[in-house]
Coordinates of C-alpha atoms in Angstrom, one line a residue:
Chain A
M937 CA 25.5 16.2 10.3
P938 CA 24.1 13.2 8.6
F939 CA 20.5 14.5 8.4
E940 CA 19.2 18.0 8.6
L941 CA 15.4 18.3 8.2
D942 CA 14.0 21.8 8.0
G943 CA 10.2 22.4 7.8
I944 CA 9.4 19.0 6.2
T945 CA 5.8 18.5 5.2
F946 CA 4.5 15.5 3.4
Y947 CA 1.1 14.9 1.9
Y948 CA -0.1 11.4 1.1
S949 CA -2.6 12.3 -1.6
D950 CA -4.7 14.9 0.2
K951 CA -3.8 13.9 3.7
K952 CA -1.1 15.8 5.6
V953 CA 1.0 12.9 7.1
I954 CA 4.1 15.0 8.2
D955 CA 3.7 18.5 9.4
N956 CA 6.5 21.1 9.6
F957 CA 9.1 18.5 10.9
S958 CA 12.5 20.0 11.7
I959 CA 15.4 18.3 13.5
K960 CA 19.1 17.8 13.1
L961 CA 20.5 14.3 13.6
A962 CA 24.1 14.0 14.7
P963 CA 26.5 11.1 13.9
A964 CA 27.4 8.3 16.3
K965 CA 24.1 8.4 18.2
F966 CA 21.2 5.9 18.8
Y967 CA 18.0 7.8 17.9
G968 CA 14.6 6.5 18.9
I969 CA 11.4 7.7 17.2
I970 CA 8.3 7.2 19.4
G971 CA 4.7 7.9 18.7
P972 CA 1.2 6.4 18.5
N973 CA 0.1 4.3 15.6
G974 CA -0.5 6.4 12.5
S975 CA 1.6 9.3 13.7
G976 CA 3.9 9.2 10.6
K977 CA 6.9 7.3 12.0
T978 CA 7.3 5.1 9.0
T979 CA 6.7 7.9 6.7
I980 CA 9.6 9.9 8.3
L981 CA 11.8 6.9 7.7
D982 CA 10.6 6.7 4.1
L983 CA 11.7 10.3 3.7
L984 CA 15.0 9.7 5.3
V985 CA 15.9 6.8 2.9
N986 CA 14.5 8.8 0.0
H987 CA 11.9 6.2 -0.7
R988 CA 9.4 9.2 -0.6
Q989 CA 10.2 12.9 -1.2
P990 CA 8.9 15.6 1.0
T991 CA 6.1 17.8 -0.5
D992 CA 7.7 20.9 1.2
G993 CA 10.7 21.8 3.2
S994 CA 14.4 20.9 2.8
L995 CA 16.0 17.6 3.7
N996 CA 19.8 17.5 3.5
F997 CA 22.1 14.6 4.0
K998 CA 25.8 15.3 4.6
G999 CA 25.3 18.9 3.5
R1000 CA 23.6 18.0 0.2
R1001 CA 20.0 17.7 -0.8
L1002 CA 19.0 14.1 -0.1
S1003 CA 17.1 13.8 -3.4
S1004 CA 20.2 14.7 -5.3
Y1005 CA 21.8 11.4 -4.3
S1006 CA 21.3 8.4 -6.5
K1007 CA 19.7 5.2 -5.1
F1008 CA 23.1 3.5 -5.5
E1009 CA 25.0 6.2 -3.6
L1010 CA 22.5 6.0 -0.7
S1011 CA 22.6 2.2 -0.6
R1012 CA 26.3 2.6 0.5
E1013 CA 25.4 5.1 3.2
I1014 CA 22.0 4.0 4.6
A1015 CA 20.7 0.5 5.5
L1016 CA 17.0 -0.2 6.2
V1017 CA 15.4 -3.0 8.1
P1018 CA 11.7 -2.4 6.9
Q1019 CA 8.6 -3.3 8.8
N1020 CA 7.5 -5.7 6.2
F1021 CA 10.0 -8.5 5.8
Y1022 CA 8.0 -10.8 3.6
I1023 CA 10.2 -12.4 0.9
N1024 CA 8.4 -13.7 -2.1
F1025 CA 10.7 -16.3 -3.6
P1026 CA 12.5 -19.2 -2.0
F1027 CA 16.0 -17.8 -1.8
T1028 CA 18.2 -19.4 0.8
V1029 CA 19.0 -17.4 4.0
K1030 CA 22.6 -17.0 2.8
E1031 CA 21.5 -15.6 -0.5
I1032 CA 19.3 -13.0 1.2
V1033 CA 22.1 -11.9 3.5
M1034 CA 24.5 -11.7 0.5
M1035 CA 22.0 -9.3 -1.1
G1036 CA 23.1 -6.8 1.6
R1037 CA 26.5 -6.9 -0.2
Y1038 CA 25.1 -6.1 -3.7
P1039 CA 25.7 -2.4 -3.3
H1040 CA 29.5 -3.2 -2.9
I1041 CA 29.7 -5.7 -5.7
P1042 CA 29.8 -4.6 -9.4
R1043 CA 26.7 -5.7 -11.3
F1044 CA 28.2 -8.6 -13.1
A1045 CA 30.9 -9.7 -10.7
A1046 CA 30.8 -12.7 -8.3
P1047 CA 31.1 -11.9 -4.5
A1048 CA 34.7 -11.6 -3.4
A1049 CA 36.2 -13.5 -0.5
G1050 CA 35.8 -10.4 1.6
D1051 CA 32.1 -10.3 0.9
W1052 CA 31.7 -13.9 2.1
E1053 CA 33.7 -13.1 5.2
I1054 CA 31.3 -10.2 6.1
V1055 CA 28.2 -12.3 5.3
N1056 CA 29.5 -15.2 7.5
A1057 CA 30.5 -12.9 10.4
V1058 CA 27.1 -11.1 10.3
M1059 CA 25.2 -14.4 10.3
E1060 CA 27.3 -15.5 13.4
K1061 CA 26.4 -12.3 15.1
S1062 CA 22.7 -12.5 14.3
R1063 CA 22.8 -16.2 15.3
I1064 CA 21.2 -17.4 12.0
V1065 CA 24.1 -19.7 10.9
E1066 CA 22.1 -22.8 11.8
F1067 CA 19.6 -22.1 9.0
A1068 CA 22.0 -20.5 6.5
D1069 CA 21.0 -23.0 3.8
R1070 CA 17.3 -23.1 4.4
Y1071 CA 14.7 -21.3 2.3
V1072 CA 13.5 -18.0 3.8
T1073 CA 10.0 -18.9 2.7
E1074 CA 10.1 -21.8 5.2
L1075 CA 11.2 -19.7 8.2
S1076 CA 9.0 -18.4 11.0
G1077 CA 8.3 -14.6 11.2
G1078 CA 10.9 -14.1 13.9
E1079 CA 13.6 -16.1 12.1
R1080 CA 12.9 -14.2 8.9
Q1081 CA 13.2 -10.9 10.7
R1082 CA 16.6 -11.8 12.0
V1083 CA 17.6 -12.7 8.4
V1084 CA 16.5 -9.3 7.3
F1085 CA 18.4 -7.6 10.0
A1086 CA 21.5 -9.5 9.1
R1087 CA 21.1 -8.4 5.5
A1088 CA 21.1 -4.8 6.6
L1089 CA 24.2 -5.4 8.8
A1090 CA 26.0 -6.9 5.8
Q1091 CA 25.3 -3.7 3.9
N1092 CA 27.8 -2.2 6.4
T1093 CA 26.6 1.4 6.1
P1094 CA 27.4 4.4 8.4
I1095 CA 23.6 4.7 9.0
L1096 CA 21.2 1.9 10.1
I1097 CA 17.5 2.6 10.2
L1098 CA 15.3 0.2 12.0
D1099 CA 11.5 0.2 11.5
E1100 CA 10.1 -1.8 14.3
A1101 CA 12.9 -4.3 13.6
T1102 CA 12.3 -6.4 16.6
S1103 CA 8.5 -6.6 16.5
N1104 CA 8.4 -10.3 16.0
L1105 CA 11.3 -11.3 18.2
D1106 CA 11.4 -12.8 21.7
I1107 CA 13.1 -10.8 24.4
N1108 CA 16.4 -12.7 24.0
Y1109 CA 16.8 -11.9 20.3
T1110 CA 15.4 -8.4 20.8
L1111 CA 18.2 -7.6 23.2
S1112 CA 20.8 -9.3 21.2
L1113 CA 19.9 -7.4 18.0
L1114 CA 19.7 -4.1 19.8
N1115 CA 23.0 -4.8 21.4
I1116 CA 24.5 -5.3 17.9
A1117 CA 23.1 -2.0 16.9
A1118 CA 24.2 -0.2 20.0
D1119 CA 27.8 -1.7 19.5
G1120 CA 27.9 -0.3 16.1
V1121 CA 27.1 3.2 17.5
Q1122 CA 29.7 2.9 20.4
A1123 CA 32.5 1.0 18.6
A1124 CA 32.2 2.1 15.0
G1125 CA 30.6 5.5 15.3
K1126 CA 27.5 4.4 13.3
T1127 CA 24.2 6.2 13.6
V1128 CA 21.1 4.2 14.4
I1129 CA 17.6 5.6 13.8
A1130 CA 15.0 3.3 15.2
V1131 CA 11.2 3.4 15.4
L1132 CA 10.4 1.5 18.5
Q1133 CA 7.0 0.6 20.1
D1134 CA 8.4 -0.5 23.4
I1135 CA 9.2 2.7 25.4
N1136 CA 11.3 0.8 27.9
L1137 CA 13.5 -0.6 25.2
A1138 CA 13.8 2.9 23.7
A1139 CA 14.7 4.4 27.1
A1140 CA 17.4 1.6 27.6
Y1141 CA 19.1 1.9 24.3
C1142 CA 18.5 5.3 22.8
D1143 CA 20.7 8.3 23.5
Y1144 CA 18.1 10.6 22.0
L1145 CA 14.4 10.4 21.6
V1146 CA 12.0 12.1 19.3
F1147 CA 8.3 11.9 20.3
M1148 CA 5.9 12.5 17.5
S1149 CA 2.1 12.7 17.2
K1150 CA -0.1 13.4 14.2
G1151 CA 2.9 14.1 11.9
R1152 CA 4.5 16.7 14.3
I1153 CA 7.3 16.6 16.7
V1154 CA 6.0 16.9 20.2
T1155 CA 9.3 17.0 21.8
H1156 CA 12.8 15.8 21.3
G1157 CA 16.0 15.6 23.3
P1158 CA 18.4 13.3 25.3
A1159 CA 16.4 10.4 26.6
G1160 CA 17.3 11.1 30.2
E1161 CA 15.9 14.6 30.0
I1162 CA 12.6 14.4 28.1
L1163 CA 11.2 11.1 29.1
N1164 CA 8.7 12.1 31.7
P1165 CA 5.0 11.5 32.6
D1166 CA 3.9 14.7 31.0
T1167 CA 5.4 13.8 27.6
L1168 CA 3.8 10.4 27.7
R1169 CA 0.5 11.7 28.6
S1170 CA 0.5 14.3 25.9
V1171 CA 1.7 11.8 23.2
F1172 CA -0.1 8.6 24.2
E1173 CA -2.8 9.8 26.5
V1174 CA -1.8 7.3 29.3
D1175 CA -0.8 7.7 32.8
A1176 CA 2.8 6.6 33.6
K1177 CA 5.5 6.7 36.2
V1178 CA 9.0 7.3 35.1
Y1179 CA 11.9 6.3 37.3
F1180 CA 15.6 5.5 37.1
E1181 CA 16.4 1.9 37.2
D1182 CA 19.9 0.8 38.2
Y1183 CA 19.6 -2.6 36.8
C1184 CA 19.6 -1.4 33.2
N1185 CA 21.2 1.9 34.0
S1186 CA 18.5 4.0 32.3
L1187 CA 15.0 5.4 32.9
Q1188 CA 12.1 3.0 32.8
V1189 CA 8.4 3.5 32.6
V1190 CA 5.4 1.7 34.2
F1191 CA 1.9 2.4 33.2
R1192 CA -1.4 2.6 35.1
R1193 CA -3.8 -0.1 33.9
Chain B
M1449 CA 34.4 -20.1 17.6
G1450 CA 37.2 -19.3 15.1
K1451 CA 37.4 -22.8 14.0
K1452 CA 33.6 -23.0 13.4
L1453 CA 33.7 -19.8 11.4
F1454 CA 36.5 -21.3 9.3
Q1455 CA 34.7 -24.5 8.6
Y1456 CA 31.7 -22.5 7.7
D1457 CA 33.7 -20.5 5.2
D1458 CA 34.9 -23.7 3.6
Q1459 CA 31.3 -25.0 3.3
T1460 CA 30.0 -21.9 1.6
G1461 CA 32.9 -21.7 -0.7
G1462 CA 32.2 -25.4 -1.7
L1463 CA 28.5 -24.8 -2.1
R1464 CA 29.0 -21.7 -4.2
K1465 CA 31.4 -23.6 -6.4
R1466 CA 29.0 -26.5 -6.7
L1467 CA 26.1 -24.3 -7.5
K1468 CA 28.2 -22.5 -10.2
E1469 CA 29.3 -25.7 -11.7
A1470 CA 25.8 -27.1 -11.5
T1471 CA 24.4 -24.1 -13.4
L1472 CA 27.0 -24.3 -16.0
F1473 CA 26.4 -28.0 -16.4
Q1474 CA 22.6 -27.5 -16.6
L1475 CA 23.2 -24.8 -19.3
L1476 CA 25.5 -26.9 -21.3
L1477 CA 23.1 -29.9 -21.0
L1478 CA 20.1 -27.9 -22.0
A1479 CA 21.9 -26.3 -24.9
A1480 CA 23.0 -29.8 -26.1
V1481 CA 19.5 -31.1 -25.8
M1482 CA 18.2 -28.1 -27.7
T1483 CA 20.6 -28.6 -30.6
A1484 CA 19.7 -32.3 -30.6
V1485 CA 15.9 -31.5 -30.6
I1486 CA 16.4 -29.0 -33.4
I1487 CA 18.3 -31.5 -35.6
I1488 CA 16.0 -34.5 -34.9
S1489 CA 12.8 -32.5 -35.4
T1490 CA 14.1 -31.1 -38.6
G1491 CA 14.4 -34.7 -39.9
M1492 CA 10.9 -35.6 -38.9
G1493 CA 7.8 -35.1 -41.0
Y1494 CA 6.3 -36.3 -44.2
I1495 CA 9.7 -36.5 -45.9
K1496 CA 12.2 -38.1 -43.5
V1497 CA 15.6 -36.6 -43.6
P1498 CA 18.4 -38.4 -41.7
A1499 CA 20.1 -36.4 -38.9
A1500 CA 23.5 -36.5 -40.7
A1501 CA 21.9 -34.9 -43.8
V1502 CA 20.3 -32.2 -41.8
V1503 CA 23.7 -31.3 -40.2
K1504 CA 25.3 -31.4 -43.7
V1505 CA 22.6 -29.1 -45.2
I1506 CA 22.9 -26.6 -42.3
L1507 CA 26.8 -26.6 -42.5
A1508 CA 26.6 -26.1 -46.3
K1509 CA 24.4 -23.1 -45.8
L1510 CA 26.5 -21.6 -42.9
T1511 CA 29.9 -22.1 -44.6
G1512 CA 28.7 -21.5 -48.1
K1513 CA 30.5 -24.5 -49.3
A1514 CA 28.4 -26.8 -51.6
D1515 CA 30.8 -29.8 -51.0
F1516 CA 28.7 -30.9 -48.0
L1517 CA 25.8 -31.5 -50.2
A1518 CA 27.5 -34.1 -52.3
G1519 CA 25.5 -37.2 -52.6
L1520 CA 22.4 -35.8 -50.9
D1521 CA 18.9 -35.8 -52.4
S1522 CA 18.4 -32.2 -53.6
V1523 CA 14.9 -32.2 -52.1
F1524 CA 16.5 -32.4 -48.6
S1525 CA 18.0 -28.9 -48.9
V1526 CA 14.7 -27.3 -49.8
V1527 CA 12.8 -29.2 -47.1
V1528 CA 15.3 -28.3 -44.4
M1529 CA 16.2 -24.8 -45.2
D1530 CA 13.0 -23.4 -46.7
V1531 CA 10.2 -25.4 -45.1
R1532 CA 11.3 -26.8 -41.8
L1533 CA 14.0 -24.7 -40.2
P1534 CA 12.2 -21.4 -40.2
R1535 CA 9.3 -23.0 -38.4
I1536 CA 11.4 -25.0 -36.0
L1537 CA 13.6 -22.0 -35.1
S1538 CA 10.7 -19.6 -34.6
A1539 CA 9.0 -22.2 -32.4
A1540 CA 12.3 -22.5 -30.3
I1541 CA 12.8 -18.6 -30.1
V1542 CA 9.1 -17.9 -29.2
G1543 CA 9.3 -20.6 -26.5
G1544 CA 12.4 -19.1 -25.1
G1545 CA 10.9 -15.6 -25.3
L1546 CA 7.7 -16.6 -23.6
A1547 CA 9.6 -18.4 -20.8
V1548 CA 12.0 -15.5 -20.0
S1549 CA 9.3 -12.9 -20.1
G1550 CA 7.3 -15.2 -17.8
V1551 CA 10.3 -15.2 -15.4
V1552 CA 10.3 -11.4 -15.5
F1553 CA 6.5 -11.0 -15.0
Q1554 CA 6.6 -13.3 -12.0
G1555 CA 9.7 -11.6 -10.6
I1556 CA 8.4 -8.0 -10.8
L1557 CA 4.8 -8.6 -10.1
L1558 CA 5.8 -10.8 -7.2
N1559 CA 3.1 -13.2 -8.2
P1560 CA 3.9 -16.7 -9.2
L1561 CA 0.8 -16.9 -11.3
A1562 CA 1.9 -14.1 -13.5
D1563 CA 2.8 -14.9 -17.2
P1564 CA 3.6 -12.9 -20.3
Y1565 CA -0.1 -12.4 -20.9
T1566 CA -1.0 -11.1 -17.4
L1567 CA -1.2 -7.5 -18.4
G1568 CA -3.7 -8.3 -21.2
V1569 CA -1.0 -8.5 -23.9
S1570 CA -2.5 -11.6 -25.4
A1571 CA -6.1 -10.2 -25.4
G1572 CA -4.7 -7.0 -27.1
A1573 CA -2.9 -9.0 -29.7
A1574 CA -5.9 -11.2 -30.3
F1575 CA -8.1 -8.2 -30.7
G1576 CA -5.7 -6.5 -33.1
A1577 CA -5.4 -9.7 -35.2
S1578 CA -9.1 -10.4 -35.2
L1579 CA -9.7 -6.8 -36.4
A1580 CA -7.1 -7.2 -39.2
I1581 CA -8.6 -10.6 -40.3
L1582 CA -12.2 -9.2 -40.2
L1583 CA -11.5 -6.1 -42.1
N1584 CA -9.3 -8.1 -44.4
I1585 CA -6.5 -5.6 -44.1
G1586 CA -3.9 -6.6 -46.5
F1587 CA -1.7 -3.6 -47.3
L1588 CA 1.3 -5.3 -45.8
G1589 CA 0.6 -8.7 -47.3
M1590 CA 1.1 -11.6 -44.9
Y1591 CA 2.5 -9.3 -42.2
S1592 CA -0.7 -7.4 -41.7
V1593 CA -2.1 -9.7 -39.1
P1594 CA 1.1 -10.0 -37.0
L1595 CA 1.5 -6.2 -37.2
F1596 CA -2.0 -5.5 -36.0
A1597 CA -1.5 -8.0 -33.3
F1598 CA 1.6 -6.3 -32.1
L1599 CA -0.1 -2.9 -32.2
G1600 CA -3.0 -4.2 -30.2
A1601 CA -0.7 -5.7 -27.6
T1602 CA 1.4 -2.5 -27.3
V1603 CA -1.7 -0.1 -27.1
T1604 CA -3.2 -2.5 -24.5
L1605 CA 0.0 -2.4 -22.5
L1606 CA 0.3 1.4 -22.5
F1607 CA -3.4 1.6 -21.4
V1608 CA -2.9 -0.8 -18.6
I1609 CA 0.2 1.0 -17.3
Y1610 CA -1.7 4.4 -17.5
L1611 CA -4.7 2.9 -15.7
S1612 CA -2.6 1.4 -12.9
S1613 CA 0.1 4.1 -12.3
S1614 CA -0.5 6.5 -9.5
S1615 CA 1.6 9.1 -7.8
G1616 CA 3.1 6.4 -5.5
G1617 CA 4.4 4.3 -8.4
F1618 CA 3.1 0.9 -9.5
S1619 CA 1.6 -1.7 -7.2
S1620 CA 1.6 -5.2 -8.5
N1621 CA -2.1 -5.6 -7.5
N1622 CA -3.1 -2.6 -9.4
L1623 CA -1.2 -3.8 -12.5
I1624 CA -2.8 -7.2 -12.4
L1625 CA -6.2 -5.9 -11.8
S1626 CA -5.9 -3.4 -14.6
G1627 CA -4.7 -6.2 -16.9
I1628 CA -7.7 -8.4 -16.0
I1629 CA -10.2 -5.6 -16.6
I1630 CA -8.8 -4.7 -19.9
A1631 CA -8.5 -8.3 -21.0
A1632 CA -12.2 -8.9 -20.1
I1633 CA -13.3 -5.9 -22.1
L1634 CA -11.1 -7.0 -25.0
S1635 CA -12.3 -10.6 -25.0
A1636 CA -15.8 -9.3 -25.1
G1637 CA -14.7 -7.3 -28.1
I1638 CA -13.2 -10.3 -29.7
S1639 CA -16.5 -12.3 -29.2
F1640 CA -18.3 -9.4 -31.0
L1641 CA -15.8 -9.5 -33.9
K1642 CA -16.3 -13.2 -34.2
Y1643 CA -20.1 -12.8 -34.1
I1644 CA -20.1 -10.3 -37.0
A1645 CA -17.3 -12.1 -38.8
D1646 CA -19.3 -14.5 -40.9
E1647 CA -17.0 -16.4 -43.1
Q1648 CA -13.7 -15.2 -41.6
V1649 CA -14.7 -16.6 -38.1
S1650 CA -12.8 -19.8 -38.7
V1651 CA -9.6 -17.9 -39.7
I1652 CA -9.9 -15.8 -36.5
I1653 CA -10.4 -18.9 -34.3
F1654 CA -7.5 -20.7 -36.0
W1655 CA -5.2 -17.7 -35.5
L1656 CA -6.1 -17.4 -31.9
M1657 CA -5.2 -21.0 -31.1
G1658 CA -1.7 -20.5 -32.4
S1659 CA 0.4 -22.0 -35.1
F1660 CA 4.0 -22.0 -36.4
G1661 CA 2.8 -23.3 -39.9
S1662 CA 4.4 -21.3 -42.9
K1663 CA 6.8 -19.3 -40.8
T1664 CA 9.5 -17.6 -42.8
W1665 CA 13.1 -16.6 -42.1
T1666 CA 11.8 -13.0 -41.6
D1667 CA 9.7 -14.3 -38.7
V1668 CA 12.9 -16.0 -37.3
G1669 CA 15.0 -12.9 -37.6
L1670 CA 12.3 -10.6 -36.1
T1671 CA 11.6 -12.8 -33.1
L1672 CA 15.3 -13.4 -32.6
L1673 CA 16.0 -9.7 -32.6
F1674 CA 13.3 -8.9 -30.0
V1675 CA 13.9 -11.9 -27.8
G1676 CA 17.7 -11.2 -27.9
L1677 CA 17.4 -7.6 -27.0
G1678 CA 14.8 -8.4 -24.4
L1679 CA 17.0 -11.1 -22.9
G1680 CA 19.9 -8.5 -22.8
V1681 CA 17.7 -6.1 -20.8
F1682 CA 16.5 -8.9 -18.5
I1683 CA 20.0 -10.1 -17.7
F1684 CA 21.2 -6.6 -17.1
F1685 CA 18.5 -6.0 -14.4
A1686 CA 18.5 -9.6 -13.1
R1687 CA 20.2 -8.7 -9.8
D1688 CA 17.8 -5.8 -9.3
M1689 CA 14.9 -8.2 -9.8
N1690 CA 16.4 -10.5 -7.1
L1691 CA 16.3 -7.5 -4.7
M1692 CA 12.8 -6.5 -5.7
S1693 CA 11.6 -9.8 -4.3
L1694 CA 12.4 -8.3 -0.9
G1695 CA 9.7 -5.6 -1.4
N1696 CA 10.0 -2.1 -2.8
R1697 CA 11.3 -0.4 0.4
A1698 CA 14.1 -3.0 0.9
A1699 CA 15.0 -3.0 -2.8
S1700 CA 15.1 0.8 -2.9
S1701 CA 17.4 0.9 0.2
L1702 CA 19.7 -1.6 -1.5
G1703 CA 20.2 0.7 -4.5
V1704 CA 17.4 -0.1 -6.9
D1705 CA 15.4 2.5 -8.6
T1706 CA 12.4 0.4 -8.2
R1707 CA 10.0 2.6 -10.3
K1708 CA 12.4 2.8 -13.2
V1709 CA 13.4 -0.8 -13.2
T1710 CA 9.8 -2.0 -12.9
M1711 CA 8.8 0.2 -15.9
V1712 CA 11.7 -0.9 -18.1
L1713 CA 11.1 -4.6 -17.3
L1714 CA 7.3 -4.4 -17.7
V1715 CA 7.6 -2.8 -21.1
T1716 CA 10.4 -5.0 -22.3
A1717 CA 8.8 -8.2 -21.1
S1718 CA 5.4 -7.2 -22.6
L1719 CA 7.1 -6.3 -25.9
V1720 CA 8.8 -9.7 -26.0
G1721 CA 5.4 -11.3 -25.2
A1722 CA 3.7 -9.2 -27.9
I1723 CA 6.2 -10.2 -30.6
C1724 CA 5.8 -13.8 -29.6
V1725 CA 2.0 -13.6 -29.8
S1726 CA 2.0 -11.7 -33.1
V1727 CA 4.2 -14.3 -34.8
S1728 CA 2.6 -17.5 -33.4
G1729 CA -0.8 -16.7 -32.0
I1730 CA -1.7 -17.3 -28.3
I1731 CA 0.3 -20.1 -26.7
G1732 CA -0.5 -20.4 -23.1
F1733 CA 1.3 -22.1 -20.2
V1734 CA 4.9 -21.9 -21.5
G1735 CA 5.5 -18.6 -19.8
L1736 CA 3.8 -19.8 -16.7
L1737 CA 5.1 -23.4 -16.4
V1738 CA 8.7 -23.1 -17.5
P1739 CA 9.8 -20.4 -14.9
H1740 CA 8.2 -22.6 -12.2
M1741 CA 9.9 -25.8 -13.2
M1742 CA 13.2 -24.2 -13.6
R1743 CA 12.9 -22.4 -10.3
L1744 CA 12.7 -25.8 -8.7
L1745 CA 15.8 -26.8 -10.5
T1746 CA 18.1 -23.9 -10.2
G1747 CA 16.6 -21.6 -7.4
P1748 CA 15.1 -18.2 -7.7
D1749 CA 18.2 -16.3 -8.5
N1750 CA 17.2 -14.5 -11.8
R1751 CA 20.9 -14.5 -13.0
R1752 CA 20.7 -18.3 -13.2
L1753 CA 16.9 -18.7 -13.9
L1754 CA 16.8 -16.5 -17.0
P1755 CA 19.3 -18.4 -19.2
I1756 CA 18.1 -21.7 -18.0
S1757 CA 14.4 -20.8 -18.6
L1758 CA 15.3 -19.5 -22.1
L1759 CA 16.7 -22.9 -23.2
A1760 CA 14.0 -25.0 -21.4
G1761 CA 11.2 -22.9 -23.0
A1762 CA 12.7 -23.3 -26.4
I1763 CA 13.0 -27.1 -26.0
L1764 CA 9.5 -27.4 -24.7
L1765 CA 7.7 -25.4 -27.3
L1766 CA 9.8 -26.9 -30.1
G1767 CA 9.0 -30.4 -28.8
A1768 CA 5.3 -29.5 -28.6
D1769 CA 5.3 -28.1 -32.1
T1770 CA 7.1 -31.2 -33.4
I1771 CA 4.5 -33.4 -31.8
T1772 CA 1.7 -31.6 -33.5
R1773 CA 3.5 -31.3 -36.8
A1774 CA 5.2 -34.6 -37.3
V1775 CA 3.9 -37.1 -34.7
L1776 CA 0.1 -36.7 -34.5
P1777 CA -1.8 -38.0 -37.5
S1778 CA -3.3 -34.5 -38.1
E1779 CA -2.0 -31.1 -37.0
I1780 CA -3.8 -29.6 -33.9
P1781 CA -3.3 -26.0 -32.9
I1782 CA -0.1 -25.6 -30.8
G1783 CA -1.9 -23.3 -28.2
V1784 CA -4.5 -26.2 -27.6
L1785 CA -1.7 -28.7 -27.2
T1786 CA 0.4 -26.7 -24.7
A1787 CA -2.7 -25.9 -22.7
L1788 CA -3.8 -29.5 -22.7
I1789 CA -0.4 -30.8 -21.6
G1790 CA 0.7 -27.8 -19.6
G1791 CA -2.6 -27.2 -17.5
P1792 CA -2.8 -30.7 -15.9
F1793 CA 1.0 -30.8 -15.4
F1794 CA 0.8 -27.4 -13.7
C1795 CA -1.9 -28.8 -11.4
Y1796 CA 0.3 -31.7 -10.5
L1797 CA 3.3 -29.5 -9.8
F1798 CA 1.2 -27.1 -7.8
R1799 CA -0.3 -29.9 -5.7
R1800 CA 3.1 -31.5 -5.0
Q1801 CA 4.7 -28.3 -4.0
H1802 CA 1.7 -27.6 -1.8
K1803 CA 2.2 -30.9 -0.1
A1804 CA 5.9 -30.4 0.4
R1805 CA 4.9 -27.1 2.0
K1806 CA 7.2 -25.2 -0.2
I1807 CA 6.1 -22.0 -1.8
L1808 CA 6.5 -21.9 -5.5

């Protein structure tokens, strides 16, 4: 079990953001976390990557308390594509992607040939080779988001966490990046935990969905079982129809306007 | 596809090698220029000393062999060793120190306008120095003023950190804002000290504008120690600083203990800034300008930027000090000179960058 969350509560100053959150996440699955704005999705991810620590409850990673891991140990286990992908200095795209290899390169050593191979392969996969030598500060939002995604892939960790990682991408790149993530789950047994806004994308890609609202889990389970109009109404307060779509081989949702 | 990948490999390998060679070349070039500037400027002044004589005097001192001094005017040895070199070396070390701590401040505050004085370090130092001059504190002889300047800077730094730290760690906005508030209060305090200072007011004003006049070997040793230690810390965390430009979350997920690294770097960079101010007075624009210029030259990777900025800062400030000491008919305060040259140059650089739509 990569993650075991038991009764997690988190306060942001006086405000309770996460309330009694308990779930076990298994390896080699694509998890989707879904919920309205401000429901605590990013905070849950912050807790999972040990960027913040729970106020109460226990959070174990591979059988050990998550907070007992050093940042360095975790950087070889968990990669994060954050929501904010602004980069402050004019590094080249290639340099940024290579930063994903830092956890694998000793502090004062130069990248090995193997690191360059991984960086190049990842840039091919994410289709950013054409601007490998450009400055990230000159790229568009969507281009930069692909660079940040490539950097997380270069980290080559068993767990990949995506915080609305496709928010600025067109549908072509969205599908292509989610396919890369899903491939990692299928072929390499990786675990992906993604916060997604688009419920249809979540239905198409995720094995398992976690619906949350106001810091609590509303319901969780295999996507095919728990995605239904009642869940959507209680979480988002919208009317929806859920049906099986052969074309993408998954449930899909349409909403009443 | 395979062929394309291979070609690409080749290209990156070549680029990496070129960059490495270029950095090494830049470092060697800058080191050579610095050595040349040191020797030439040592020869300049009221008593002209030929470059060869300067080298001989330094060699004689370093090796302990008096043979090198054969046939030289005995005044040369005194002028070079006791009068000029301490001043020249402290100018170079302070320049390098200001430049590297500027790199660090810009790197961790994620703000290209940050410099060693951003957190109110200079205002703190100025207040401490003004107080020492006003109260005529002399129990440490000539080191009273620098000591008070250093204490002022350190206390200010601690207070700014206390003011801006919250449960969630530091945010660069909080730090900058706290620094500005404290600096504003302190500068009002300095104005008040000047107002009640009477006769010492000119001493205070002169100290505040900075000078390398009458520096000693103790100053050289002290600044060298602090700047050297500081540089060691900066280089150690240079890679983490690269990651921190991706933002705290990303840096943290790539193995950086952002809170700890920010704290260590802030304190170290401020102390380096503080020792520089306490030795030389307030010298603006070196810490702001040098990292900018060098980032254009060598890119933002701190592992290259730090050593290059160190050398460039040393050359720049030494050059400026030599201009005011030996070129201008009468000495003007170095802080005024760097601001008068650095300010407009920064405007030009900023405008040009702006036009090229590159972000500094």
